[in-house]
mmCIF file of C-alpha atoms in Angstrom:
data_model
loop_
_atom_site.group_PDB
_atom_site.id
_atom_site.type_symbol
_atom_site.label_atom_id
_atom_site.label_comp_id
_atom_site.label_asym_id
_atom_site.label_seq_id
_atom_site.Cartn_x
_atom_site.Cartn_y
_atom_site.Cartn_z
ATOM 1 C CA MET N 1 7.180 50.710 92.838
ATOM 2 C CA GLY N 2 7.089 46.849 92.627
ATOM 3 C CA PHE N 3 10.144 44.700 93.304
ATOM 4 C CA ARG N 4 11.302 42.663 90.452
ATOM 5 C CA TYR N 5 13.724 39.432 90.648
ATOM 6 C CA ARG N 6 16.135 38.264 88.167
ATOM 7 C CA LYS N 7 18.680 35.309 88.763
ATOM 8 C CA SER N 8 21.564 34.090 86.358
ATOM 9 C CA ILE N 9 22.717 30.424 86.903
ATOM 10 C CA ARG N 10 25.565 29.181 84.124
ATOM 11 C CA LEU N 11 25.672 26.379 83.020
ATOM 12 C CA GLY N 12 29.256 26.027 80.976
ATOM 13 C CA GLY N 13 29.618 25.865 77.330
ATOM 14 C CA GLY N 14 28.207 29.415 76.730
ATOM 15 C CA PHE N 15 24.867 27.858 77.942
ATOM 16 C CA ARG N 16 22.500 29.403 80.753
ATOM 17 C CA ILE N 17 19.383 30.032 82.158
ATOM 18 C CA ASN N 18 17.873 33.479 83.147
ATOM 19 C CA ILE N 19 14.507 33.220 86.025
ATOM 20 C CA SER N 20 12.922 35.981 86.356
ATOM 21 C CA GLY N 21 9.250 36.907 88.210
ATOM 22 C CA SER N 22 8.044 36.482 84.591
ATOM 23 C CA GLY N 23 9.174 32.926 84.306
ATOM 24 C CA VAL N 24 12.093 30.838 83.078
ATOM 25 C CA GLY N 25 13.976 31.725 80.153
ATOM 26 C CA TYR N 26 17.357 30.907 78.604
ATOM 27 C CA SER N 27 19.890 31.454 75.781
ATOM 28 C CA TRP N 28 23.371 30.298 74.227
ATOM 29 C CA GLY N 29 26.018 31.832 72.955
ATOM 30 C CA VAL N 30 30.016 32.673 72.174
ATOM 31 C CA PRO N 31 32.019 36.084 72.115
ATOM 32 C CA GLY N 32 29.931 38.268 69.263
ATOM 33 C CA TYR N 33 26.730 36.219 69.216
ATOM 34 C CA ARG N 34 23.892 34.922 71.411
ATOM 35 C CA ILE N 35 20.871 33.969 71.280
ATOM 36 C CA THR N 36 18.141 34.018 73.807
ATOM 37 C CA LYS N 37 14.586 32.655 74.774
ATOM 38 C CA THR N 38 13.039 35.288 76.812
ATOM 39 C CA ALA N 39 10.355 33.879 79.543
ATOM 40 C CA ASN N 40 7.713 35.848 77.741
ATOM 41 C CA GLY N 41 8.162 33.494 74.616
ATOM 42 C CA LYS N 42 10.073 35.503 72.059
ATOM 43 C CA ILE N 43 13.674 34.421 70.460
ATOM 44 C CA ARG N 44 16.077 37.012 71.047
ATOM 45 C CA GLN N 45 19.737 37.400 68.455
ATOM 46 C CA THR N 46 22.159 39.759 69.535
ATOM 47 C CA ALA N 47 25.395 39.757 66.938
ATOM 48 C CA SER N 48 28.103 42.378 68.233
ATOM 49 C CA ILE N 49 31.689 43.257 67.232
ATOM 50 C CA PRO N 50 34.118 42.864 70.261
ATOM 51 C CA GLY N 51 35.620 45.675 72.098
ATOM 52 C CA THR N 52 33.687 48.262 69.296
ATOM 53 C CA GLY N 53 30.575 48.739 70.797
ATOM 54 C CA ILE N 54 28.481 47.891 67.605
ATOM 55 C CA SER N 55 25.768 45.323 67.906
ATOM 56 C CA TYR N 56 22.759 44.047 66.077
ATOM 57 C CA VAL N 57 19.597 42.683 67.519
ATOM 58 C CA SER N 58 16.980 41.041 66.250
ATOM 59 C CA GLU N 59 13.797 39.634 68.464
ATOM 60 C CA GLU N 60 10.545 37.537 66.777
ATOM 61 C CA SER N 61 7.857 35.668 69.046
ATOM 62 C CA ILE N 62 8.014 31.926 68.865
ATOM 63 C CA ARG N 63 3.758 32.344 68.447
ATOM 64 C CA SER N 64 4.532 34.613 65.246
ATOM 65 C CA ALA N 65 6.885 32.189 63.409
ATOM 66 C CA GLU N 66 4.325 29.466 62.970
ATOM 67 C CA THR N 67 2.656 28.741 60.797
ATOM 68 C CA PRO N 68 -0.864 30.006 60.665
ATOM 69 C CA ARG N 69 -3.757 27.257 60.941
ATOM 70 C CA SER N 70 -6.662 28.000 57.996
ATOM 71 C CA SER N 71 -9.654 28.949 58.355
ATOM 72 C CA THR N 72 -11.283 26.862 55.781
ATOM 73 C CA GLN N 73 -10.471 23.901 56.702
ATOM 74 C CA PRO N 74 -11.296 20.985 53.917
ATOM 75 C CA PRO N 75 -14.539 18.936 54.518
ATOM 76 C CA ALA N 76 -13.346 15.736 56.375
ATOM 77 C CA PHE N 77 -14.031 12.289 54.339
ATOM 78 C CA GLU N 78 -14.257 8.871 55.181
ATOM 79 C CA THR N 79 -12.938 5.950 53.586
ATOM 80 C CA GLU N 80 -15.148 2.881 52.662
ATOM 81 C CA VAL N 81 -12.773 0.135 52.573
ATOM 82 C CA ILE N 82 -14.483 -2.231 50.074
ATOM 83 C CA GLN N 83 -13.220 -5.767 51.141
ATOM 84 C CA SER N 84 -14.388 -10.467 51.497
ATOM 85 C CA THR N 85 -12.609 -11.831 54.244
ATOM 86 C CA ASP N 86 -11.638 -15.724 54.303
ATOM 87 C CA ARG N 87 -14.799 -18.515 55.580
ATOM 88 C CA SER N 88 -13.038 -20.851 58.364
ATOM 89 C CA SER N 89 -16.031 -21.829 59.816
ATOM 90 C CA TYR N 90 -19.534 -23.066 58.293
ATOM 91 C CA LYS N 91 -23.140 -23.103 60.027
ATOM 92 C CA ASP N 92 -24.891 -25.026 57.030
ATOM 93 C CA ALA N 93 -24.360 -29.150 57.421
ATOM 94 C CA ASP N 94 -23.558 -29.738 53.551
ATOM 95 C CA PHE N 95 -21.875 -26.967 53.431
ATOM 96 C CA ALA N 96 -19.579 -28.077 56.066
ATOM 97 C CA ALA N 97 -19.169 -31.183 54.154
ATOM 98 C CA LEU N 98 -18.613 -29.883 50.573
ATOM 99 C CA MET N 99 -15.736 -27.577 52.079
ATOM 100 C CA THR N 100 -14.170 -30.317 53.782
ATOM 101 C CA GLN N 101 -14.111 -32.711 50.441
ATOM 102 C CA ILE N 102 -12.598 -29.816 48.307
ATOM 103 C CA HIS N 103 -10.522 -29.147 51.102
ATOM 104 C CA LEU N 104 -9.176 -32.932 51.304
ATOM 105 C CA VAL N 105 -8.828 -32.810 47.190
ATOM 106 C CA HIS N 106 -6.656 -29.634 47.807
ATOM 107 C CA PHE N 107 -4.211 -30.997 50.755
ATOM 108 C CA LEU N 108 -4.148 -34.199 48.695
ATOM 109 C CA ASN N 109 -2.858 -32.325 45.605
ATOM 110 C CA LYS N 110 -0.565 -30.352 47.076
ATOM 111 C CA ALA N 111 1.327 -33.060 49.477
ATOM 112 C CA PHE N 112 1.576 -35.492 46.253
ATOM 113 C CA PHE N 113 3.700 -33.094 44.061
ATOM 114 C CA ILE N 114 5.763 -31.919 46.984
ATOM 115 C CA ILE N 115 6.810 -35.847 48.078
ATOM 116 C CA GLY N 116 7.737 -36.319 44.387
ATOM 117 C CA VAL N 117 9.781 -33.119 43.874
ATOM 118 C CA ILE N 118 11.409 -34.703 47.279
ATOM 119 C CA GLY N 119 11.551 -38.409 45.967
ATOM 120 C CA LEU N 120 12.857 -36.743 42.631
ATOM 121 C CA LEU N 121 15.865 -34.515 44.684
ATOM 122 C CA ALA N 122 16.154 -37.749 46.796
ATOM 123 C CA PHE N 123 17.429 -40.016 43.502
ATOM 124 C CA ILE N 124 19.092 -37.080 41.454
ATOM 125 C CA VAL N 125 21.331 -37.098 45.305
ATOM 126 C CA LEU N 126 21.426 -40.919 46.060
ATOM 127 C CA HIS N 127 20.737 -42.650 42.644
ATOM 128 C CA THR N 128 19.008 -45.188 44.415
ATOM 129 C CA PRO N 129 16.339 -47.659 42.717
ATOM 130 C CA GLN N 130 13.628 -47.340 45.636
ATOM 131 C CA ARG N 131 13.834 -43.651 45.467
ATOM 132 C CA LEU N 132 13.009 -43.441 41.848
ATOM 133 C CA LEU N 133 10.024 -45.240 42.258
ATOM 134 C CA LEU N 134 8.680 -42.974 45.334
ATOM 135 C CA THR N 135 9.065 -40.290 42.668
ATOM 136 C CA ILE N 136 6.478 -42.019 40.106
ATOM 137 C CA LEU N 137 4.227 -43.118 42.288
ATOM 138 C CA SER N 138 4.092 -39.798 43.741
ATOM 139 C CA PHE N 139 3.504 -37.587 40.637
ATOM 140 C CA ALA N 140 1.678 -40.391 38.924
ATOM 141 C CA ALA N 141 -0.752 -39.445 43.010
ATOM 142 C CA PHE N 142 -0.464 -36.052 41.625
ATOM 143 C CA LEU N 143 -1.766 -36.426 38.002
ATOM 144 C CA LEU N 144 -4.969 -38.623 39.584
ATOM 145 C CA VAL N 145 -5.937 -35.895 42.197
ATOM 146 C CA HIS N 146 -4.850 -32.834 39.287
ATOM 147 C CA TYR N 147 -7.175 -34.108 37.104
ATOM 148 C CA LYS N 148 -9.505 -37.012 38.014
ATOM 149 C CA ALA N 149 -10.459 -36.706 41.658
ATOM 150 C CA LYS N 150 -12.253 -32.997 41.262
ATOM 151 C CA VAL N 151 -15.394 -32.204 43.358
ATOM 152 C CA ASN N 152 -18.124 -32.891 41.268
ATOM 153 C CA LEU N 153 -20.895 -30.240 42.017
ATOM 154 C CA GLU N 154 -23.773 -31.794 39.520
ATOM 155 C CA TYR N 155 -27.102 -29.805 39.278
ATOM 156 C CA ASP N 156 -30.528 -31.786 38.360
ATOM 157 C CA PHE N 157 -33.034 -29.238 37.107
ATOM 158 C CA SER N 158 -36.237 -29.499 35.856
ATOM 159 C CA ASP N 159 -37.060 -27.773 32.423
ATOM 160 C CA GLU N 160 -38.751 -24.554 34.692
ATOM 161 C CA GLN N 161 -35.930 -24.635 36.749
ATOM 162 C CA ARG N 162 -33.250 -24.524 33.791
ATOM 163 C CA ALA N 163 -35.284 -22.194 31.795
ATOM 164 C CA ALA N 164 -34.823 -19.825 34.802
ATOM 165 C CA TYR N 165 -31.088 -20.196 35.256
ATOM 166 C CA GLU N 166 -30.371 -19.663 31.957
ATOM 167 C CA ASP N 167 -31.970 -16.923 32.525
ATOM 168 C CA TRP N 168 -29.866 -15.374 35.417
ATOM 169 C CA TYR N 169 -26.517 -16.582 33.379
ATOM 170 C CA HIS N 170 -27.291 -14.441 30.767
ATOM 171 C CA ALA N 171 -27.703 -11.949 32.754
ATOM 172 C CA TRP N 172 -24.319 -11.857 34.278
ATOM 173 C CA ARG N 173 -22.840 -12.267 30.642
ATOM 174 C CA GLU N 174 -24.968 -9.333 29.074
ATOM 175 C CA LEU N 175 -24.097 -6.998 32.131
ATOM 176 C CA PHE N 176 -20.078 -7.345 32.017
ATOM 177 C CA ALA N 177 -20.157 -7.209 27.907
ATOM 178 C CA CYS N 178 -18.875 -3.716 28.203
ATOM 179 C CA ASP N 179 -15.617 -2.736 27.014
ATOM 180 C CA ALA N 180 -14.264 -2.380 30.573
ATOM 181 C CA ALA N 181 -15.238 -3.458 34.102
ATOM 182 C CA TRP N 182 -13.065 -2.348 37.083
ATOM 183 C CA TYR N 183 -13.108 -3.592 40.885
ATOM 184 C CA VAL N 184 -13.680 -0.664 43.722
ATOM 185 C CA THR N 185 -11.579 -1.293 47.054
ATOM 186 C CA GLU N 186 -11.977 1.579 48.565
ATOM 187 C CA ILE N 187 -14.607 4.643 48.095
ATOM 188 C CA GLU N 188 -13.060 8.417 49.770
ATOM 189 C CA LYS N 189 -16.629 9.958 50.121
ATOM 190 C CA GLY N 190 -17.057 13.960 51.549
ATOM 191 C CA HIS N 191 -13.623 14.661 48.992
ATOM 192 C CA ASN N 192 -12.771 18.492 48.328
ATOM 193 C CA THR N 193 -14.826 19.135 45.482
ATOM 194 C CA LYS N 194 -13.228 22.321 45.003
ATOM 195 C CA THR N 195 -10.137 20.230 43.688
ATOM 196 C CA ASN N 196 -11.723 16.445 42.900
ATOM 197 C CA ALA N 197 -13.443 17.812 39.683
ATOM 198 C CA GLY N 198 -16.366 18.759 41.342
ATOM 199 C CA ALA N 199 -16.630 14.590 42.608
ATOM 200 C CA SER N 200 -18.218 13.964 46.140
ATOM 201 C CA GLU N 201 -17.092 10.566 45.756
ATOM 202 C CA ALA N 202 -13.410 9.578 44.554
ATOM 203 C CA THR N 203 -12.500 5.686 43.735
ATOM 204 C CA LEU N 204 -9.445 3.875 42.812
ATOM 205 C CA PRO N 205 -10.599 1.206 40.285
ATOM 206 C CA LYS N 206 -8.714 -1.803 39.388
ATOM 207 C CA LYS N 207 -9.457 -3.289 35.737
ATOM 208 C CA LEU N 208 -11.261 -7.018 35.769
ATOM 209 C CA LEU N 209 -8.279 -9.771 34.583
ATOM 210 C CA GLY N 210 -11.379 -11.707 32.470
ATOM 211 C CA MET N 211 -12.716 -14.753 33.314
ATOM 212 C CA PRO N 212 -11.088 -17.492 34.830
ATOM 213 C CA LYS N 213 -12.206 -21.257 35.131
ATOM 214 C CA LEU N 214 -13.168 -23.073 38.047
ATOM 215 C CA PRO N 215 -10.548 -24.235 40.395
ATOM 216 C CA TYR N 216 -8.639 -27.623 39.351
ATOM 217 C CA TYR N 217 -10.513 -29.631 42.072
ATOM 218 C CA LEU N 218 -13.825 -28.422 41.003
ATOM 219 C CA SER N 219 -15.804 -29.654 38.676
ATOM 220 C CA THR N 220 -20.006 -28.842 36.754
ATOM 221 C CA ASN N 221 -22.583 -29.770 34.670
ATOM 222 C CA VAL N 222 -24.111 -26.149 34.085
ATOM 223 C CA PRO N 223 -22.283 -23.144 32.716
ATOM 224 C CA TYR N 224 -20.889 -19.811 35.237
ATOM 225 C CA PHE N 225 -19.599 -17.422 35.580
ATOM 226 C CA SER N 226 -16.946 -16.171 36.679
ATOM 227 C CA ALA N 227 -14.141 -13.005 37.340
ATOM 228 C CA ALA N 228 -10.609 -12.432 38.229
ATOM 229 C CA LEU N 229 -11.044 -9.246 40.449
ATOM 230 C CA SER N 230 -6.481 -10.023 40.363
ATOM 231 C CA LYS N 231 -4.080 -12.342 39.885
ATOM 232 C CA LYS N 232 -5.074 -13.761 43.371
ATOM 233 C CA GLU N 233 -8.187 -13.143 43.868
ATOM 234 C CA SER N 234 -11.680 -14.060 41.791
ATOM 235 C CA PHE N 235 -14.830 -15.282 42.319
ATOM 236 C CA TYR N 236 -17.192 -17.547 40.866
ATOM 237 C CA ILE N 237 -21.338 -17.702 40.779
ATOM 238 C CA LEU N 238 -23.207 -21.031 40.790
ATOM 239 C CA PRO N 239 -26.924 -21.502 40.795
ATOM 240 C CA ASP N 240 -26.992 -22.586 44.641
ATOM 241 C CA LYS N 241 -23.387 -20.974 45.742
ATOM 242 C CA ILE N 242 -20.927 -18.379 44.920
ATOM 243 C CA PHE N 243 -17.699 -19.180 44.988
ATOM 244 C CA TYR N 244 -14.921 -16.898 46.321
ATOM 245 C CA LEU N 245 -10.946 -17.623 45.954
ATOM 246 C CA HIS N 246 -8.464 -15.258 47.785
ATOM 247 C CA ASP N 247 -4.570 -16.248 47.972
ATOM 248 C CA GLY N 248 -5.542 -19.869 47.226
ATOM 249 C CA LYS N 249 -8.765 -20.349 50.020
ATOM 250 C CA LEU N 250 -11.953 -20.997 48.759
ATOM 251 C CA SER N 251 -14.928 -19.485 50.983
ATOM 252 C CA ALA N 252 -18.339 -20.128 49.545
ATOM 253 C CA TYR N 253 -21.301 -18.664 50.123
ATOM 254 C CA ASP N 254 -25.123 -19.292 50.482
ATOM 255 C CA ALA N 255 -26.769 -17.588 47.094
ATOM 256 C CA ASP N 256 -30.103 -17.050 49.010
ATOM 257 C CA GLU N 257 -28.541 -14.762 51.635
ATOM 258 C CA VAL N 258 -26.631 -12.725 48.732
ATOM 259 C CA ASN N 259 -27.392 -9.201 48.045
ATOM 260 C CA TYR N 260 -27.148 -7.702 44.665
ATOM 261 C CA ARG N 261 -27.358 -4.262 44.081
ATOM 262 C CA ALA N 262 -27.196 -2.603 40.493
ATOM 263 C CA ASP N 263 -26.954 0.668 40.271
ATOM 264 C CA ILE N 264 -25.985 3.238 37.601
ATOM 265 C CA ILE N 265 -23.437 6.186 38.380
ATOM 266 C CA HIS N 266 -21.662 9.396 36.800
ATOM 267 C CA PRO N 267 -17.745 8.504 37.835
ATOM 268 C CA ILE N 268 -15.605 11.718 36.397
ATOM 269 C CA ILE N 269 -12.738 10.330 34.519
ATOM 270 C CA ASP N 270 -9.829 11.882 33.730
ATOM 271 C CA SER N 271 -9.006 10.683 30.230
ATOM 272 C CA THR N 272 -5.123 12.367 30.625
ATOM 273 C CA GLY N 273 -4.862 9.106 33.532
ATOM 274 C CA MET N 274 -7.376 6.646 32.092
ATOM 275 C CA GLU N 275 -9.118 6.205 28.890
ATOM 276 C CA ILE N 276 -12.682 6.248 28.695
ATOM 277 C CA PRO N 277 -13.533 3.477 27.110
ATOM 278 C CA ALA N 278 -16.054 3.811 23.904
ATOM 279 C CA ASP N 279 -19.464 2.056 24.890
ATOM 280 C CA ALA N 280 -19.129 4.722 28.116
ATOM 281 C CA LYS N 281 -21.671 7.368 27.446
ATOM 282 C CA VAL N 282 -20.250 11.290 28.007
ATOM 283 C CA VAL N 283 -23.148 12.815 30.228
ATOM 284 C CA GLY N 284 -20.859 15.579 30.772
ATOM 285 C CA LYS N 285 -17.916 17.884 31.155
ATOM 286 C CA THR N 286 -16.275 19.536 34.262
ATOM 287 C CA TRP N 287 -12.579 20.461 35.543
ATOM 288 C CA LEU N 288 -10.392 19.063 36.939
ATOM 289 C CA LYS N 289 -10.590 22.052 40.052
ATOM 290 C CA VAL N 290 -13.847 23.789 40.233
ATOM 291 C CA ASN N 291 -14.849 26.296 41.757
ATOM 292 C CA ALA N 292 -17.716 26.030 44.060
ATOM 293 C CA ASP N 293 -19.836 27.195 41.085
ATOM 294 C CA GLY N 294 -18.356 24.293 39.332
ATOM 295 C CA SER N 295 -17.092 26.599 36.915
ATOM 296 C CA ARG N 296 -12.622 26.481 35.769
ATOM 297 C CA ASP N 297 -10.507 27.260 38.847
ATOM 298 C CA LYS N 298 -8.171 29.555 36.934
ATOM 299 C CA ARG N 299 -5.865 29.592 39.312
ATOM 300 C CA TYR N 300 -4.282 26.144 37.587
ATOM 301 C CA LYS N 301 -2.227 25.906 34.789
ATOM 302 C CA ASN N 302 -2.660 22.710 33.538
ATOM 303 C CA ASN N 303 -6.380 22.747 34.432
ATOM 304 C CA HIS N 304 -8.110 20.269 32.018
ATOM 305 C CA GLN N 305 -11.733 18.955 31.123
ATOM 306 C CA CYS N 306 -12.389 15.832 32.203
ATOM 307 C CA SER N 307 -16.081 13.499 30.999
ATOM 308 C CA ILE N 308 -19.096 13.197 32.930
ATOM 309 C CA CYS N 309 -19.425 9.344 31.776
ATOM 310 C CA GLU N 310 -22.561 6.979 32.578
ATOM 311 C CA CYS N 311 -21.243 3.912 34.399
ATOM 312 C CA GLY N 312 -23.348 0.882 35.767
ATOM 313 C CA ARG N 313 -21.952 -0.663 39.548
ATOM 314 C CA LEU N 314 -22.746 -3.992 40.941
ATOM 315 C CA ARG N 315 -22.644 -4.851 44.672
ATOM 316 C CA ILE N 316 -22.629 -7.644 46.250
ATOM 317 C CA SER N 317 -22.438 -8.817 49.881
ATOM 318 C CA SER N 318 -23.356 -11.079 51.705
ATOM 319 C CA PRO N 319 -23.624 -10.801 55.715
ATOM 320 C CA ALA N 320 -20.918 -14.273 55.889
ATOM 321 C CA GLY N 321 -18.270 -11.393 54.559
ATOM 322 C CA LEU N 322 -18.733 -11.399 50.759
ATOM 323 C CA ASN N 323 -18.059 -7.705 49.799
ATOM 324 C CA LEU N 324 -17.598 -7.114 46.335
ATOM 325 C CA CYS N 325 -17.860 -3.906 44.966
ATOM 326 C CA LEU N 326 -17.692 -3.787 40.773
ATOM 327 C CA MET N 327 -17.975 -0.989 38.164
ATOM 328 C CA LEU N 328 -18.845 -1.408 34.383
ATOM 329 C CA SER N 329 -18.565 0.849 31.299
ATOM 330 C CA ASN N 330 -21.911 0.144 30.452
ATOM 331 C CA SER N 331 -24.928 0.996 32.150
ATOM 332 C CA GLU N 332 -27.380 -0.156 29.347
ATOM 333 C CA HIS N 333 -28.630 -3.554 31.013
ATOM 334 C CA ILE N 334 -28.789 -2.757 34.651
ATOM 335 C CA ASP N 335 -32.386 -2.364 34.324
ATOM 336 C CA ASP N 336 -32.270 -5.908 32.805
ATOM 337 C CA PHE N 337 -30.301 -7.567 35.247
ATOM 338 C CA ASN N 338 -32.517 -6.027 38.064
ATOM 339 C CA SER N 339 -35.495 -7.416 36.616
ATOM 340 C CA ILE N 340 -34.315 -10.684 36.977
ATOM 341 C CA ILE N 341 -33.038 -10.259 40.015
ATOM 342 C CA ALA N 342 -36.374 -9.222 41.689
ATOM 343 C CA LYS N 343 -37.792 -12.526 40.408
#
């Protein structure tokens, strides 16, 4: 026969600590109801009618009440964030001098505009001729810098160089001569293929907003390709450099150090969430929710078909921090673009 040990400590307010050889438990209650957590990890609830001897006891294990973990965990995935970095330093002396000149023009433009606005407000409040003269001079300087004091990027080509650059420029124009072009900022790899239309990658593309002009402080004598990734983000392709504009800050990258990789991909497009462009080839069908063998998962009521399309993808990167990913609805010009890059 073994020894048993039990002690109860009352703390008031119906709360009591129970110490036994099994460990420490606690209980709380009022006349007619008590809840007890035993030392072995069980929860006991006792309800009774005082003076009658009638009571009801329920008991359950804390561990059994927990939600059991699924034996089949969804496959892990990793997210590739595609984002360029703004440059603040340049090793090449020519690039450094160019960016200093650009920053100076940009600074003067903003400074004269701010001075002009302050002078105008001062004139409205004080009505002094000096403030009016300051306002006129400031806005005149602003207009001069804005429209005349540009950084001119002038290129002098030989006939052979001009022909090569024209081929390069037209390759860009043909590549983006499609019904839709998207900017991709994230790629999630290793998705659960059963619930993502069978795709091993998932992207959230955003449509490009057009082909903007160079910033007001730049001008050039050659055609250039540009694309607006968002309202505050765009890039510009010139013969020897790429400009990247982000939140008003301009960065420059040496074209010789930039890597271009164009290929054909087969994204799955859900036509209920995004319209399929007319020039995108539909090469197959799948279901929004699929079984491991690719068949329709009948557990989902609104499980509709999705289209497997053929599209083009362009990755632009540089060791200096440029990192862009673009998706194109038409893949017909991918091979032509790659042949121009290889030259």
